């Protein structure tokens, strides 16, 4: 009795594992096919005809993207400079406040 129960349990496990493997295989093939189609779409977008117009469009697009990158870098540098300037101003303000406190404290001592 026990041997038949264990053998049926192992066959059930084998069936379940085979079903899972088949499901995984199907999912992997779907993932591969979608990634291939996405790559094909990207390649089509990147390719342009090797005509004078196509080359000119490509160069214009390249210049445009380079200008955008330069503008982004400039914006980032400006933000960093503004942040540094704000930090310097804050440091000056705190230093001034400390000096003022020290001065008022020292004048109080002298007056007493």
mmCIF file of C-alpha atoms in Angstrom:
data_model
loop_
_atom_site.group_PDB
_atom_site.id
_atom_site.type_symbol
_atom_site.label_atom_id
_atom_site.label_comp_id
_atom_site.label_asym_id
_atom_site.label_seq_id
_atom_site.Cartn_x
_atom_site.Cartn_y
_atom_site.Cartn_z
ATOM 1 C CA UNK A 1 0.000 0.000 0.000
ATOM 2 C CA UNK A 2 2.689 2.423 0.957
ATOM 3 C CA UNK A 3 4.666 1.838 -2.202
ATOM 4 C CA UNK A 4 1.683 2.671 -4.404
ATOM 5 C CA UNK A 5 1.001 5.868 -2.485
ATOM 6 C CA UNK A 6 4.599 7.004 -2.792
ATOM 7 C CA UNK A 7 4.736 6.120 -6.474
ATOM 8 C CA UNK A 8 1.539 8.061 -7.164
ATOM 9 C CA UNK A 9 2.941 11.008 -5.204
ATOM 10 C CA UNK A 10 6.133 10.990 -7.243
ATOM 11 C CA UNK A 11 4.179 10.794 -10.500
ATOM 12 C CA UNK A 12 2.072 13.759 -9.385
ATOM 13 C CA UNK A 13 5.234 15.691 -8.560
ATOM 14 C CA UNK A 14 6.724 14.763 -11.920
ATOM 15 C CA UNK A 15 3.591 15.919 -13.722
ATOM 16 C CA UNK A 16 3.574 19.204 -11.825
ATOM 17 C CA UNK A 17 7.251 19.816 -12.472
ATOM 18 C CA UNK A 18 6.876 19.025 -16.170
ATOM 19 C CA UNK A 19 3.918 21.416 -16.404
ATOM 20 C CA UNK A 20 5.962 24.118 -14.697
ATOM 21 C CA UNK A 21 8.890 23.524 -17.035
ATOM 22 C CA UNK A 22 6.627 23.746 -20.074
ATOM 23 C CA UNK A 23 5.126 26.963 -18.750
ATOM 24 C CA UNK A 24 8.591 28.431 -18.147
ATOM 25 C CA UNK A 25 9.668 27.470 -21.657
ATOM 26 C CA UNK A 26 6.635 29.216 -23.128
ATOM 27 C CA UNK A 27 7.272 32.340 -21.071
ATOM 28 C CA UNK A 28 10.936 32.391 -22.098
ATOM 29 C CA UNK A 29 10.074 32.082 -25.778
ATOM 30 C CA UNK A 30 7.550 34.917 -25.480
ATOM 31 C CA UNK A 31 10.128 37.093 -23.704
ATOM 32 C CA UNK A 32 12.728 36.346 -26.358
ATOM 33 C CA UNK A 33 10.356 37.138 -29.201
ATOM 34 C CA UNK A 34 9.274 40.441 -27.649
ATOM 35 C CA UNK A 35 12.862 41.475 -26.969
ATOM 36 C CA UNK A 36 13.806 40.637 -30.543
ATOM 37 C CA UNK A 37 10.905 42.679 -31.906
ATOM 38 C CA UNK A 38 11.842 45.619 -29.651
ATOM 39 C CA UNK A 39 15.431 45.438 -30.901
ATOM 40 C CA UNK A 40 14.218 45.365 -34.490
ATOM 41 C CA UNK A 41 12.068 48.438 -33.887
ATOM 42 C CA UNK A 42 15.021 50.276 -32.340
ATOM 43 C CA UNK A 43 17.253 49.316 -35.244
ATOM 44 C CA UNK A 44 14.665 50.587 -37.714
ATOM 45 C CA UNK A 45 14.446 53.876 -35.847
ATOM 46 C CA UNK A 46 18.217 54.277 -35.851
ATOM 47 C CA UNK A 47 18.717 53.401 -39.505
ATOM 48 C CA UNK A 48 18.347 56.129 -42.073
ATOM 49 C CA UNK A 49 18.810 55.941 -45.787
ATOM 50 C CA UNK A 50 22.293 56.775 -46.986
ATOM 51 C CA UNK A 51 21.158 59.640 -49.142
ATOM 52 C CA UNK A 52 22.150 63.266 -48.842
ATOM 53 C CA UNK A 53 18.860 64.040 -47.096
ATOM 54 C CA UNK A 54 19.231 61.085 -44.742
ATOM 55 C CA UNK A 55 22.800 62.041 -43.840
ATOM 56 C CA UNK A 56 21.781 65.662 -43.336
ATOM 57 C CA UNK A 57 18.880 64.629 -41.081
ATOM 58 C CA UNK A 58 21.202 62.383 -39.103
ATOM 59 C CA UNK A 59 23.766 65.163 -38.674
ATOM 60 C CA UNK A 60 21.063 67.651 -37.677
ATOM 61 C CA UNK A 61 19.653 65.208 -35.153
ATOM 62 C CA UNK A 62 23.144 64.565 -33.794
ATOM 63 C CA UNK A 63 23.843 68.297 -33.447
ATOM 64 C CA UNK A 64 20.497 68.789 -31.736
ATOM 65 C CA UNK A 65 21.142 66.018 -29.215
ATOM 66 C CA UNK A 66 24.642 67.353 -28.555
ATOM 67 C CA UNK A 67 23.247 70.836 -27.942
ATOM 68 C CA UNK A 68 20.639 69.401 -25.586
ATOM 69 C CA UNK A 69 23.336 67.573 -23.639
ATOM 70 C CA UNK A 70 25.413 70.760 -23.439
ATOM 71 C CA UNK A 71 22.406 72.722 -22.187
ATOM 72 C CA UNK A 72 21.673 70.078 -19.565
ATOM 73 C CA UNK A 73 25.294 70.194 -18.412
ATOM 74 C CA UNK A 74 25.173 73.994 -18.228
ATOM 75 C CA UNK A 75 21.965 73.864 -16.191
ATOM 76 C CA UNK A 76 23.516 71.348 -13.846
ATOM 77 C CA UNK A 77 26.643 73.481 -13.431
ATOM 78 C CA UNK A 78 24.531 76.571 -12.762
ATOM 79 C CA UNK A 79 22.546 74.706 -10.117
ATOM 80 C CA UNK A 80 25.771 73.540 -8.481
ATOM 81 C CA UNK A 81 27.202 77.077 -8.541
ATOM 82 C CA UNK A 82 24.003 78.493 -7.060
ATOM 83 C CA UNK A 83 24.080 75.854 -4.347
ATOM 84 C CA UNK A 84 27.723 76.643 -3.558
ATOM 85 C CA UNK A 85 26.930 80.363 -3.498
ATOM 86 C CA UNK A 86 23.999 79.755 -1.155
ATOM 87 C CA UNK A 87 26.236 77.660 1.103
ATOM 88 C CA UNK A 88 28.843 80.444 1.145
ATOM 89 C CA UNK A 89 26.203 83.038 1.983
ATOM 90 C CA UNK A 90 24.858 80.834 4.746
ATOM 91 C CA UNK A 91 28.368 80.336 6.134
ATOM 92 C CA UNK A 92 28.970 84.106 6.027
ATOM 93 C CA UNK A 93 25.686 84.732 7.822
ATOM 94 C CA UNK A 94 26.418 82.210 10.572
ATOM 95 C CA UNK A 95 29.950 83.553 10.945
ATOM 96 C CA UNK A 96 28.586 87.097 11.219
ATOM 97 C CA UNK A 97 26.057 85.996 13.841
ATOM 98 C CA UNK A 98 28.770 84.249 15.867
ATOM 99 C CA UNK A 99 30.991 87.323 15.704
ATOM 100 C CA UNK A 100 28.082 89.528 16.735
ATOM 101 C CA UNK A 101 27.298 87.278 19.689
ATOM 102 C CA UNK A 102 30.956 87.258 20.725
ATOM 103 C CA UNK A 103 31.159 91.035 20.392
ATOM 104 C CA UNK A 104 28.007 91.631 22.443
ATOM 105 C CA UNK A 105 29.191 89.131 25.064
ATOM 106 C CA UNK A 106 32.617 90.766 25.298
ATOM 107 C CA UNK A 107 31.139 94.282 25.549
ATOM 108 C CA UNK A 108 28.820 93.126 28.330
ATOM 109 C CA UNK A 109 31.832 91.822 30.257
ATOM 110 C CA UNK A 110 33.691 95.097 29.820
ATOM 111 C CA UNK A 111 30.683 97.177 30.892
ATOM 112 C CA UNK A 112 30.162 95.164 34.060
#
